[in-house]
Coordinates of N, CA, C and O in Angstrom, one line a residue:
X150 N 0.8 -1.2 0.0 CA 0.0 0.0 0.0 C 0.9 1.3 0.0 O 0.6 2.2 -0.7
X151 N 1.9 1.3 0.8 CA 2.7 2.4 0.9 C 3.5 2.7 -0.4 O 3.9 3.8 -0.7
X152 N 3.8 1.6 -1.1 CA 4.5 1.7 -2.4 C 3.7 2.6 -3.4 O 4.2 3.4 -4.1
X153 N 2.4 2.3 -3.5 CA 1.6 3.1 -4.4 C 1.4 4.5 -4.0 O 1.4 5.4 -4.8
X154 N 1.4 4.7 -2.7 CA 1.3 6.1 -2.1 C 2.6 6.8 -2.4 O 2.6 8.0 -2.9
X155 N 3.8 6.1 -2.2 CA 5.1 6.7 -2.5 C 5.2 7.1 -4.0 O 5.7 8.2 -4.4
X156 N 4.8 6.2 -4.9 CA 4.8 6.5 -6.3 C 3.9 7.6 -6.7 O 4.3 8.5 -7.5
X157 N 2.7 7.7 -6.1 CA 1.8 8.8 -6.3 C 2.4 10.1 -5.9 O 2.4 11.2 -6.6
X158 N 3.0 10.1 -4.7 CA 3.7 11.3 -4.2 C 4.9 11.8 -5.1 O 5.0 12.9 -5.4
X159 N 5.6 10.8 -5.6 CA 6.7 11.1 -6.5 C 6.2 11.7 -7.8 O 6.8 12.7 -8.3
X160 N 5.2 11.1 -8.3 CA 4.6 11.6 -9.5 C 4.1 13.1 -9.3 O 4.3 13.9 -10.2
X161 N 3.4 13.3 -8.2 CA 2.9 14.6 -7.9 C 4.0 15.6 -7.8 O 3.9 16.7 -8.4
X162 N 5.1 15.3 -7.2 CA 6.2 16.2 -7.0 C 6.9 16.5 -8.4 O 7.2 17.6 -8.7
X163 N 7.0 15.5 -9.2 CA 7.6 15.7 -10.6 C 6.7 16.6 -11.4 O 7.2 17.5 -12.1
X164 N 5.4 16.4 -11.3 CA 4.4 17.2 -12.1 C 4.5 18.7 -11.6 O 4.5 19.6 -12.4
X165 N 4.6 18.8 -10.3 CA 4.7 20.2 -9.7 C 6.0 20.9 -10.1 O 6.0 22.0 -10.6
X166 N 7.1 20.1 -10.1 CA 8.4 20.7 -10.5 C 8.4 21.1 -12.0 O 8.9 22.1 -12.4
X167 N 7.8 20.2 -12.8 CA 7.7 20.5 -14.3 C 6.8 21.7 -14.5 O 7.2 22.6 -15.4
X168 N 5.7 21.9 -13.8 CA 4.9 23.0 -14.0 C 5.6 24.3 -13.6 O 5.5 25.3 -14.3
X169 N 6.3 24.3 -12.5 CA 7.1 25.5 -12.1 C 8.2 25.8 -13.1 O 8.4 27.0 -13.4
X170 N 8.9 24.8 -13.6 CA 9.9 25.0 -14.6 C 9.3 25.6 -15.9 O 9.9 26.6 -16.4
X171 N 8.2 25.1 -16.3 CA 7.5 25.7 -17.5 C 7.1 27.1 -17.3 O 7.2 28.0 -18.1
X172 N 6.6 27.4 -16.1 CA 6.2 28.8 -15.7 C 7.4 29.8 -15.8 O 7.3 30.8 -16.4
X173 N 8.6 29.3 -15.3 CA 9.7 30.2 -15.4 C 10.3 30.4 -16.8 O 10.7 31.4 -17.2
X174 N 10.2 29.3 -17.6 CA 10.6 29.4 -19.0 C 9.7 30.4 -19.7 O 10.2 31.2 -20.5
X175 N 8.4 30.3 -19.5 CA 7.5 31.2 -20.1 C 7.7 32.6 -19.7 O 7.6 33.6 -20.5
X176 N 8.1 32.8 -18.4 CA 8.4 34.2 -18.0 C 9.6 34.7 -18.7 O 9.7 35.9 -19.0
X177 N 10.6 33.9 -18.9 CA 11.8 34.3 -19.6 C 11.5 34.7 -21.0 O 12.0 35.7 -21.5
X178 N 10.6 34.0 -21.7 CA 10.2 34.3 -23.1 C 9.4 35.6 -23.2 O 9.5 36.3 -24.1
X179 N 8.6 35.8 -22.1 CA 7.8 37.0 -22.2 C 8.5 38.3 -21.9 O 8.0 39.4 -22.2
X180 N 9.7 38.3 -21.4 CA 10.5 39.5 -21.2 C 10.8 40.1 -22.5 O 11.3 39.5 -23.4
X181 N 10.5 41.4 -22.7 CA 10.9 42.1 -23.9 C 12.4 42.5 -23.8 O 12.8 43.0 -22.7
X182 N 13.1 42.2 -24.8 CA 14.5 42.6 -24.8 C 14.7 43.9 -25.5 O 15.1 44.0 -26.6
X183 N 14.3 45.0 -24.8 CA 14.5 46.3 -25.4 C 15.9 46.6 -25.6 O 16.8 46.5 -24.8
X184 N 16.2 47.0 -26.9 CA 17.6 47.3 -27.2 C 18.1 48.6 -26.4 O 17.4 49.4 -26.0
X185 N 19.4 48.7 -26.3 CA 20.0 49.8 -25.7 C 20.2 51.0 -26.7 O 20.3 50.8 -27.9
X186 N 20.1 52.2 -26.2 CA 20.2 53.4 -27.1 C 21.6 53.4 -27.7 O 22.6 53.1 -27.1
X187 N 21.6 53.8 -29.0 CA 22.9 53.9 -29.7 C 23.0 55.2 -30.6 O 23.8 55.3 -31.5
X188 N 22.0 56.1 -30.4 CA 22.0 57.3 -31.2 C 21.1 57.3 -32.4 O 20.8 58.3 -33.0
X189 N 20.6 56.1 -32.7 CA 19.6 56.0 -33.8 C 18.4 55.1 -33.4 O 18.6 54.3 -32.5
X190 N 17.3 55.4 -34.0 CA 16.1 54.6 -33.8 C 16.3 53.2 -34.1 O 16.8 52.8 -35.2
X191 N 16.0 52.3 -33.2 CA 16.3 50.9 -33.4 C 15.2 50.2 -34.3 O 15.3 49.1 -34.7
X192 N 14.2 51.0 -34.7 CA 13.2 50.5 -35.6 C 13.4 51.1 -37.0 O 13.4 50.3 -38.0
X193 N 13.5 52.4 -37.2 CA 13.6 53.0 -38.5 C 15.0 53.6 -38.9 O 15.2 54.1 -39.9
X194 N 15.9 53.6 -37.9 CA 17.3 54.1 -38.1 C 17.4 55.6 -38.2 O 18.4 56.1 -38.5
X195 N 16.3 56.3 -37.9 CA 16.4 57.8 -37.8 C 17.1 58.2 -36.5 O 17.4 57.3 -35.7
X196 N 17.5 59.4 -36.5 CA 18.3 59.9 -35.3 C 17.4 59.9 -34.1 O 16.2 60.3 -34.1
X197 N 17.9 59.3 -33.0 CA 17.2 59.2 -31.7 C 18.0 60.1 -30.7 O 19.1 59.9 -30.5
X198 N 17.3 61.1 -30.1 CA 18.0 62.0 -29.2 C 17.8 61.7 -27.8 O 16.9 60.9 -27.4
X199 N 18.6 62.3 -26.9 CA 18.4 62.2 -25.5 C 18.5 60.8 -25.0 O 17.7 60.3 -24.1
X200 N 19.4 60.0 -25.5 CA 19.6 58.6 -25.1 C 18.3 57.8 -25.3 O 18.1 56.8 -24.5
X201 N 17.5 58.1 -26.3 CA 16.3 57.4 -26.6 C 16.6 56.2 -27.5 O 17.6 56.2 -28.2
X202 N 15.9 55.1 -27.3 CA 16.0 53.9 -28.2 C 15.3 54.1 -29.5 O 15.7 53.6 -30.5
X203 N 14.2 54.8 -29.5 CA 13.3 55.0 -30.6 C 13.2 56.5 -30.9 O 13.3 57.3 -29.9
X204 N 12.9 56.9 -32.1 CA 12.8 58.3 -32.5 C 11.4 58.9 -32.1 O 11.3 60.1 -31.9
X205 N 10.4 58.0 -32.0 CA 9.1 58.5 -31.7 C 8.2 57.3 -31.1 O 8.7 56.2 -31.1
X206 N 7.1 57.7 -30.5 CA 6.2 56.7 -29.9 C 5.7 55.6 -30.9 O 5.6 54.5 -30.6
X207 N 5.5 56.1 -32.2 CA 5.0 55.1 -33.2 C 6.1 54.0 -33.4 O 5.7 52.8 -33.5
X208 N 7.3 54.4 -33.5 CA 8.4 53.4 -33.7 C 8.5 52.4 -32.5 O 8.6 51.2 -32.7
X209 N 8.4 53.0 -31.3 CA 8.4 52.2 -30.1 C 7.3 51.2 -30.1 O 7.5 50.0 -29.8
X210 N 6.1 51.6 -30.5 CA 4.9 50.8 -30.5 C 5.1 49.7 -31.6 O 4.8 48.5 -31.3
X211 N 5.5 50.1 -32.7 CA 5.8 49.1 -33.8 C 6.8 48.0 -33.4 O 6.6 46.8 -33.6
X212 N 7.9 48.5 -32.7 CA 8.9 47.5 -32.3 C 8.3 46.5 -31.3 O 8.5 45.3 -31.3
X213 N 7.5 47.1 -30.3 CA 6.9 46.3 -29.3 C 6.0 45.2 -29.8 O 6.0 44.1 -29.4
X214 N 5.2 45.6 -30.8 CA 4.2 44.7 -31.5 C 5.0 43.6 -32.2 O 4.7 42.4 -32.1
X215 N 6.1 44.0 -32.9 CA 6.9 43.0 -33.6 C 7.6 42.0 -32.7 O 7.6 40.8 -32.9
X216 N 8.1 42.6 -31.6 CA 8.8 41.8 -30.6 C 7.8 40.8 -29.9 O 8.1 39.6 -29.7
X217 N 6.6 41.2 -29.7 CA 5.6 40.3 -29.1 C 5.2 39.2 -30.0 O 5.1 38.0 -29.6
X218 N 5.2 39.5 -31.3 CA 4.9 38.5 -32.3 C 6.1 37.5 -32.4 O 5.9 36.3 -32.5
X219 N 7.3 38.0 -32.3 CA 8.4 37.1 -32.4 C 8.5 36.2 -31.2 O 8.7 35.0 -31.3
X220 N 8.2 36.7 -30.0 CA 8.2 35.9 -28.8 C 7.1 34.8 -28.9 O 7.3 33.7 -28.6
X221 N 5.9 35.2 -29.4 CA 4.8 34.3 -29.5 C 5.2 33.2 -30.5 O 4.9 32.0 -30.3
X222 N 5.8 33.5 -31.6 CA 6.3 32.5 -32.6 C 7.2 31.5 -32.0 O 7.2 30.3 -32.2
X223 N 8.2 32.0 -31.1 CA 9.1 31.2 -30.5 C 8.4 30.2 -29.5 O 8.8 29.1 -29.3
X224 N 7.4 30.8 -28.8 CA 6.6 29.9 -27.9 C 5.9 28.8 -28.6 O 6.0 27.6 -28.2
X225 N 5.3 29.1 -29.8 CA 4.6 28.1 -30.6 C 5.6 27.1 -31.1 O 5.3 25.9 -31.1
X226 N 6.8 27.5 -31.5 CA 7.8 26.6 -32.0 C 8.5 25.8 -30.9 O 9.2 24.9 -31.2
X227 N 8.2 26.2 -29.7 CA 8.8 25.4 -28.6 C 10.3 25.9 -28.3 O 11.0 25.2 -27.6
X228 N 10.7 27.0 -28.7 CA 12.0 27.5 -28.4 C 11.9 28.2 -27.1 O 11.1 29.1 -26.9
X229 N 12.8 27.9 -26.2 CA 12.6 28.4 -24.8 C 13.8 29.4 -24.4 O 14.0 29.6 -23.3
X230 N 14.5 29.8 -25.4 CA 15.6 30.8 -25.1 C 15.8 31.7 -26.3 O 15.4 31.3 -27.4
X231 N 16.3 32.8 -26.1 CA 16.7 33.7 -27.2 C 17.9 33.3 -27.8 O 18.8 32.8 -27.2
X232 N 18.0 33.5 -29.1 CA 19.2 33.1 -29.8 C 19.6 34.0 -30.9 O 19.0 34.9 -31.3

């Protein structure tokens, strides 16, 4: 009797560990990797002033939308890290 209880407890622990690991992997994927400022807009290559990453709100929004699509595509493909 205790063997089946032990096996059930082991299975439950493995399932819990797997769920936690998947949660943390999903959290890593959902982080947006905003580029660092380099003097030009990282979306359209126009001049970006005051240590800005993007030249305007529209470019920032476009980049965020594209980045979200890229992350979603990686999740669907099962890729769990950036490369």
